[in-house]
Coordinates of C-alpha atoms in Angstrom, one line a residue:
M1157 CA 7.9 80.5 87.4
E1158 CA 6.9 84.2 88.0
P1159 CA 10.6 85.4 87.6
D1160 CA 11.6 88.9 88.4
V1161 CA 13.9 88.8 85.4
L1162 CA 15.5 92.2 85.9
S1163 CA 16.6 91.3 89.5
V1164 CA 18.0 88.0 88.2
Y1165 CA 19.9 89.9 85.5
R1166 CA 21.3 92.4 88.0
R1167 CA 22.7 89.5 90.2
L1168 CA 24.2 87.8 87.2
V1169 CA 25.9 91.0 85.9
E1170 CA 27.7 91.4 89.2
H1171 CA 29.5 88.2 88.5
S1172 CA 29.8 88.8 84.7
P1173 CA 29.9 92.5 83.8
S1174 CA 30.1 91.7 80.1
L1175 CA 26.4 90.6 80.1
H1176 CA 24.0 93.0 78.3
L1177 CA 20.3 93.1 78.9
C1178 CA 19.4 92.9 75.3
R1179 CA 21.1 89.6 75.0
F1180 CA 20.1 88.1 78.4
H1181 CA 18.2 84.9 78.1
P1182 CA 16.5 83.5 81.2
L1183 CA 17.3 80.0 79.9
S1184 CA 21.0 80.9 79.5
P1185 CA 23.2 77.8 80.1
A1186 CA 25.5 77.4 83.0
P1187 CA 29.0 76.2 82.1
R1188 CA 28.6 73.0 80.0
R1189 CA 30.2 69.7 79.7
R1190 CA 31.0 68.5 76.2
F1191 CA 32.2 64.9 75.6
P1192 CA 32.3 62.5 72.8
A1193 CA 29.3 60.1 72.8
T1194 CA 31.6 57.1 73.0
Q1195 CA 33.8 58.5 75.8
R1196 CA 32.9 58.9 79.4
V1197 CA 34.5 61.7 81.3
T1198 CA 34.9 62.7 84.9
D1199 CA 32.0 62.4 87.3
A1200 CA 32.0 66.0 88.6
P1201 CA 28.4 67.0 88.9
V1202 CA 26.7 70.0 87.2
G1203 CA 26.8 72.8 89.8
H1204 CA 29.9 71.4 91.4
P1205 CA 32.7 74.1 91.8
A1206 CA 34.9 72.2 89.5
C1207 CA 32.4 72.7 86.7
S1208 CA 31.2 76.2 87.4
T1209 CA 32.7 79.7 86.9
S1210 CA 29.4 81.3 88.1
P1211 CA 28.2 80.3 91.6
T1212 CA 25.1 82.3 91.1
L1213 CA 24.1 80.3 88.1
S1214 CA 24.7 76.9 89.7
R1215 CA 22.8 77.8 92.9
M1216 CA 19.9 79.2 91.0
A1217 CA 19.4 76.5 88.5
V1218 CA 20.5 73.1 89.8
F1219 CA 19.3 71.7 93.1
T1220 CA 20.0 68.1 92.4
A1221 CA 23.4 67.3 90.7
V1222 CA 23.8 64.7 88.0
T1223 CA 27.1 63.0 87.3
D1224 CA 28.2 61.9 83.8
S1225 CA 27.9 58.2 84.8
Q1226 CA 24.4 58.8 86.2
L1227 CA 23.4 60.5 82.9
T1228 CA 24.8 57.7 80.8
D1229 CA 22.9 55.1 82.9
W1230 CA 19.7 57.2 82.7
L1231 CA 19.8 57.4 79.0
Q1232 CA 19.8 53.6 78.7
H1233 CA 16.1 53.8 79.5
Y1234 CA 15.5 55.9 76.3
E1235 CA 16.0 55.5 72.6
L1236 CA 17.6 58.9 72.3
G1237 CA 21.1 58.0 71.5
E1238 CA 24.2 58.9 73.6
A1239 CA 24.9 62.2 75.3
V1240 CA 27.0 64.8 73.5
D1241 CA 26.5 67.9 75.6
F1242 CA 24.9 68.4 79.1
R1243 CA 24.6 71.6 81.0
G1244 CA 22.5 73.2 83.8
I1245 CA 20.0 75.8 82.9
A1246 CA 20.3 79.1 84.7
S1247 CA 16.6 79.6 85.5
G1248 CA 13.9 78.0 87.4
I1249 CA 13.0 78.1 91.0
E1250 CA 11.0 74.9 91.3
N1251 CA 13.1 72.2 89.5
S1252 CA 16.6 71.2 88.4
N1253 CA 16.8 71.7 84.6
F1254 CA 19.5 70.7 82.1
F1255 CA 20.0 71.1 78.4
L1256 CA 20.8 67.7 76.9
T1257 CA 22.1 67.1 73.4
T1258 CA 22.3 63.6 72.2
T1259 CA 23.3 62.0 69.0
R1260 CA 19.6 62.1 68.0
G1261 CA 18.6 65.6 69.0
A1262 CA 18.2 68.4 71.6
Y1263 CA 16.2 68.0 74.8
V1264 CA 15.6 69.3 78.3
L1265 CA 16.0 67.0 81.3
T1266 CA 14.1 68.1 84.3
I1267 CA 14.4 66.7 87.9
F1268 CA 11.2 67.6 89.8
E1269 CA 12.1 68.9 93.2
N1270 CA 8.5 69.4 94.5
L1271 CA 6.1 67.5 92.3
T1272 CA 5.6 63.8 93.3
A1273 CA 5.4 60.8 91.0
T1274 CA 1.7 60.8 91.7
Q1275 CA 1.2 64.4 90.6
L1276 CA 3.5 64.3 87.6
P1277 CA 1.5 62.3 85.0
F1278 CA -1.2 65.0 84.6
Y1279 CA 1.4 67.6 83.5
L1280 CA 3.4 65.3 81.2
D1281 CA 0.3 63.7 79.7
L1282 CA -1.2 67.2 79.0
M1283 CA 2.0 68.4 77.3
R1284 CA 2.0 65.2 75.1
H1285 CA -1.7 65.7 74.3
L1286 CA -1.1 69.4 73.3
A1287 CA 2.0 68.5 71.2
S1288 CA -0.1 65.8 69.4
H1289 CA -2.6 68.6 68.5
A1290 CA 0.1 70.8 66.9
V1291 CA 0.4 73.2 69.8
P1292 CA 4.2 74.0 70.1
V1293 CA 5.0 72.8 73.6
P1294 CA 7.8 70.5 74.9
D1295 CA 6.9 66.9 74.0
P1296 CA 7.8 64.4 76.8
M1297 CA 9.9 61.5 75.4
P1298 CA 8.7 58.0 76.3
R1299 CA 11.1 55.6 77.9
R1300 CA 11.6 52.1 76.6
D1301 CA 8.8 50.8 78.8
G1302 CA 6.4 53.5 77.5
T1303 CA 6.3 55.6 80.6
L1304 CA 7.1 59.4 80.5
F1305 CA 9.2 59.7 83.6
G1306 CA 11.4 57.7 86.0
M1307 CA 13.4 58.2 89.2
L1308 CA 16.8 59.9 89.0
N1309 CA 18.7 60.5 92.3
G1310 CA 15.6 59.6 94.2
K1311 CA 13.3 62.2 92.4
P1312 CA 11.0 61.9 89.4
A1313 CA 12.6 63.1 86.2
A1314 CA 11.6 63.4 82.5
I1315 CA 13.1 64.4 79.2
V1316 CA 11.2 66.7 76.8
T1317 CA 12.0 68.1 73.4
K1318 CA 13.8 71.5 73.4
L1319 CA 11.9 74.3 71.8
D1320 CA 13.6 76.9 69.5
G1321 CA 13.9 80.6 70.4
A1322 CA 14.3 82.8 73.4
P1323 CA 11.9 84.8 75.6
E1324 CA 10.9 88.3 74.5
L1325 CA 11.1 90.4 77.7
S1326 CA 9.9 93.6 76.0
P1327 CA 7.0 92.5 74.0
G1328 CA 5.1 94.6 71.5
P1329 CA 1.6 94.2 69.9
L1330 CA 2.9 91.7 67.3
H1331 CA 4.2 89.4 70.0
C1332 CA 0.9 89.7 71.8
I1333 CA -1.0 88.7 68.7
E1334 CA 1.0 85.5 68.4
V1335 CA 0.6 84.7 72.1
G1336 CA -3.1 85.4 72.0
Q1337 CA -3.8 83.2 69.0
M1338 CA -1.7 80.3 70.4
L1339 CA -3.3 80.5 73.8
A1340 CA -6.7 80.1 72.3
R1341 CA -5.5 77.2 70.2
L1342 CA -4.1 75.6 73.4
H1343 CA -7.5 76.0 75.2
L1344 CA -9.4 74.4 72.3
A1345 CA -6.9 71.6 71.9
G1346 CA -7.3 70.7 75.6
R1347 CA -11.1 70.2 75.3
D1348 CA -10.8 66.4 74.8
F1349 CA -8.0 65.9 77.3
P1350 CA -9.4 63.1 79.5
V1351 CA -7.6 63.8 82.8
H1352 CA -8.9 66.5 85.2
Q1353 CA -6.8 68.2 87.8
P1354 CA -7.9 71.6 89.3
N1355 CA -5.7 74.6 89.3
L1356 CA -3.9 73.9 92.7
R1357 CA -3.2 77.7 93.2
S1358 CA -6.8 78.8 92.9
L1359 CA -9.3 80.2 95.5
A1360 CA -8.8 77.4 98.1
W1361 CA -5.0 77.9 98.1
W1362 CA -5.4 81.7 98.5
Q1363 CA -7.8 81.3 101.4
E1364 CA -5.4 78.8 103.0
N1365 CA -2.3 80.9 102.7
V1366 CA -3.4 84.5 103.1
P1367 CA -3.6 84.1 106.9
A1368 CA 0.0 83.0 107.0
V1369 CA 1.2 86.4 105.7
L1370 CA -1.2 88.9 107.3
S1371 CA 1.1 89.6 110.2
H1372 CA 3.7 90.9 107.8
L1373 CA 1.4 93.4 106.1
S1374 CA 0.4 97.0 106.8
D1375 CA -3.1 97.8 107.7
A1376 CA -3.8 99.0 104.1
Q1377 CA -2.3 95.8 102.6
R1378 CA -4.3 93.6 105.0
A1379 CA -7.5 95.5 104.0
L1380 CA -6.7 95.1 100.3
V1381 CA -5.9 91.4 100.4
T1382 CA -8.8 90.4 102.7
G1383 CA -11.2 92.6 100.8
E1384 CA -10.2 91.1 97.4
L1385 CA -10.3 87.6 98.8
E1386 CA -13.9 88.2 99.9
H1387 CA -14.7 89.7 96.5
Q1388 CA -13.3 86.7 94.7
A1389 CA -15.0 84.2 97.0
S1390 CA -18.3 85.8 96.2
F1391 CA -17.5 85.8 92.5
F1392 CA -16.4 82.1 92.5
A1393 CA -19.7 81.2 94.2
S1394 CA -21.9 82.9 91.6
D1395 CA -23.8 81.1 88.9
E1396 CA -22.2 83.3 86.2
Y1397 CA -18.7 82.1 87.3
R1398 CA -19.8 78.5 87.2
S1399 CA -21.1 79.1 83.6
L1400 CA -17.7 80.3 82.3
P1401 CA -16.0 77.9 79.8
E1402 CA -13.2 75.9 81.3
G1403 CA -10.6 73.3 80.5
P1404 CA -6.9 72.7 80.9
C1405 CA -5.0 76.0 81.4
H1406 CA -1.3 76.9 81.5
C1407 CA -2.0 79.2 84.6
D1408 CA 1.5 80.7 84.5
L1409 CA 2.0 82.1 80.9
F1410 CA 4.4 84.8 81.7
R1411 CA 6.9 86.4 79.3
D1412 CA 9.6 84.0 80.3
N1413 CA 7.5 80.9 79.6
V1414 CA 7.2 81.7 75.9
L1415 CA 9.9 81.4 73.3
F1416 CA 10.2 83.4 70.0
A1417 CA 12.5 82.3 67.2
H1418 CA 14.0 84.8 64.9
P1419 CA 14.5 83.3 61.4
T1420 CA 15.6 86.6 60.0
A1421 CA 16.4 90.0 61.4
N1422 CA 13.0 91.4 60.6
E1423 CA 10.9 88.3 61.4
T1424 CA 9.5 87.0 64.7
R1425 CA 8.0 83.5 65.0
L1426 CA 6.4 82.0 68.1
G1427 CA 8.7 79.1 69.2
G1428 CA 6.3 77.7 71.8
F1429 CA 5.0 77.7 75.4
F1430 CA 6.7 75.8 78.2
D1431 CA 6.8 75.2 82.0
F1432 CA 3.4 73.6 82.4
Y1433 CA 4.0 72.6 86.0
F1434 CA 1.4 75.0 87.4
A1435 CA -1.1 73.9 84.9
G1436 CA -4.6 72.7 85.8
N1437 CA -8.3 72.9 84.9
D1438 CA -9.7 76.4 85.3
K1439 CA -11.7 79.0 83.6
W1440 CA -10.1 79.8 80.3
L1441 CA -10.7 83.5 81.1
F1442 CA -8.5 83.2 84.1
D1443 CA -5.7 81.9 81.9
V1444 CA -6.1 84.9 79.6
A1445 CA -6.1 87.3 82.5
V1446 CA -2.9 85.9 83.9
C1447 CA -1.3 86.3 80.5
V1448 CA -2.5 89.9 80.0
N1449 CA -1.4 90.9 83.5
D1450 CA 2.2 90.1 82.5
W1451 CA 2.4 90.6 78.7
C1452 CA 0.4 93.8 78.5
V1453 CA 1.4 95.9 81.5
D1454 CA 3.8 98.7 82.3
L1455 CA 6.2 96.9 84.7
A1456 CA 6.8 100.1 86.7
S1457 CA 3.2 101.0 87.4
G1458 CA 1.2 97.9 86.7
A1459 CA -1.1 99.8 84.3
L1460 CA -2.4 98.1 81.2
D1461 CA -0.8 99.0 77.9
L1462 CA -4.1 99.2 75.9
A1463 CA -2.5 98.6 72.5
R1464 CA -1.0 95.3 73.7
V1465 CA -4.2 94.3 75.4
D1466 CA -6.2 95.0 72.3
A1467 CA -3.8 93.0 70.2
L1468 CA -3.8 90.0 72.4
L1469 CA -7.5 89.9 73.0
R1470 CA -8.5 90.4 69.4
A1471 CA -6.0 87.7 68.3
Y1472 CA -7.4 85.3 71.0
Q1473 CA -11.0 85.9 69.9
T1474 CA -10.2 85.2 66.2
V1475 CA -9.8 81.6 67.4
R1476 CA -12.2 81.4 70.4
P1477 CA -14.6 84.4 70.9
F1478 CA -15.5 85.3 74.5
T1479 CA -19.0 84.5 75.7
P1480 CA -21.1 87.4 77.0
A1481 CA -20.4 86.3 80.6
E1482 CA -16.7 86.2 80.0
A1483 CA -16.8 89.7 78.5
H1484 CA -18.9 91.0 81.5
H1485 CA -16.5 89.5 84.1
W1486 CA -13.2 90.4 82.4
N1487 CA -12.0 92.8 85.1
D1488 CA -13.0 90.3 87.9
M1489 CA -10.7 87.8 86.3
L1490 CA -7.9 90.4 85.9
R1491 CA -8.2 91.0 89.6
A1492 CA -8.2 87.3 90.3
G1493 CA -5.0 86.8 88.4
A1494 CA -3.4 89.7 90.2
L1495 CA -4.5 88.3 93.6
R1496 CA -3.2 84.8 92.8
F1497 CA 0.3 86.0 92.1
W1498 CA 0.4 88.6 94.9
V1499 CA -0.5 85.9 97.4
S1500 CA 2.1 83.4 96.1
R1501 CA 4.8 86.1 96.1
L1502 CA 3.9 87.2 99.6
Y1503 CA 4.0 83.6 100.7
D1504 CA 7.4 82.9 99.1
F1505 CA 8.8 86.2 100.4
Y1506 CA 7.8 85.8 104.0
R1507 CA 7.9 82.0 104.2
P1508 CA 10.7 81.0 101.9
R1509 CA 11.6 77.4 101.2
E1510 CA 15.1 76.0 101.1
A1511 CA 16.9 75.9 97.8
E1512 CA 14.8 78.7 96.3
M1513 CA 16.3 81.6 94.4
L1514 CA 18.6 83.8 96.4
K1515 CA 16.2 86.7 96.3
P1516 CA 12.4 86.2 96.3
H1517 CA 10.3 87.9 93.7
D1518 CA 9.0 91.3 94.6
P1519 CA 5.4 91.0 96.0
G1520 CA 4.8 94.7 95.4
H1521 CA 4.6 94.2 91.7
F1522 CA 1.3 92.3 91.8
E1523 CA 0.0 94.5 94.7
R1524 CA 0.4 97.4 92.3
I1525 CA -1.3 95.5 89.5
L1526 CA -4.2 94.6 91.8
R1527 CA -4.7 98.2 93.0
E1528 CA -4.6 99.4 89.4
R1529 CA -7.2 96.9 88.3
I1530 CA -9.5 97.9 91.2
K1531 CA -9.0 101.6 90.5
V1532 CA -9.1 101.6 86.7
A1533 CA -11.5 99.3 84.9
P1534 CA -10.2 98.2 81.6
P1535 CA -12.0 99.0 78.4
P1536 CA -15.0 96.7 77.8
V1537 CA -14.5 93.6 75.7
H1538 CA -17.3 92.0 73.7
G1539 CA -18.4 88.4 73.5
N1540 CA -20.5 86.4 71.1

């Protein structure tokens, strides 16, 4: 999702000054609809003015409305009981997401605004595979016919289990330890996943979309992005790159895509990873680099916080040690991860799509990270 959480928060607080940053949750619910499971209520859709006191929330979160009668009919295809509570989720820039509570449990219903019915099985099957291997991810619920999704309002939609917890927007080393260990477990669990789909936002996508934004950049920015693109193309063509271990990757493991539960005031427990809809087969090292570039940076400067980097990498390598080639090319992958998100943010900023967030993410954040990775090489890591 790549959210600029602070800018989202600032827009929200304009409409609700009582919000406080320490309690802000990117998955905060929009106004909800409660109704007895045996009683159907009005058909005002989520995001409709009659159901919303926060126009910012409804515009951000829900692009496709769902009426109560549509929801009731939709649930007939599942063995999940009847709806008790249904509310739009105030986050997400790609899909329409809803918290759904039924008489049998808590779930998330997602309507996919961009992914097609042909593309969707890879993501849902991967999540189901990981869940079956004890990786805490949303588990897609099968329909009565055994399929994992159907069409709702003309778009593919699925129901997955709801994870416990909330994102940690100011992580410390202990959070990074838990994330690093679980990311390595995810990589190993995906080794026997039988379906292959490449990371659709990798080198070919960068090469295709960089030309579309060049006219909007300064001379220095054009030199940076084209020079780095050439560096990465050379790296990707090398025998050492091809030798790097690979498999299914999350490819977007930002702070807002990880939940932490808090059983007690002094305890933190990883609740799970979610939002797998940028996932694909890639080098595992790329997945780690994307993670470190978000979890272990100073947000103002883009510089690495070495204590958090060390915590995350040590924890990851207790489960899956780096190979010597991975250790050698660690900074190349950090640069690749920075370039990937700089290009996507530039593209979204200068070529926005309809129904996106009201304010695109700041492309400058990943430009700073890329410049920092080129200027300051990280401490060496060691492989087996």
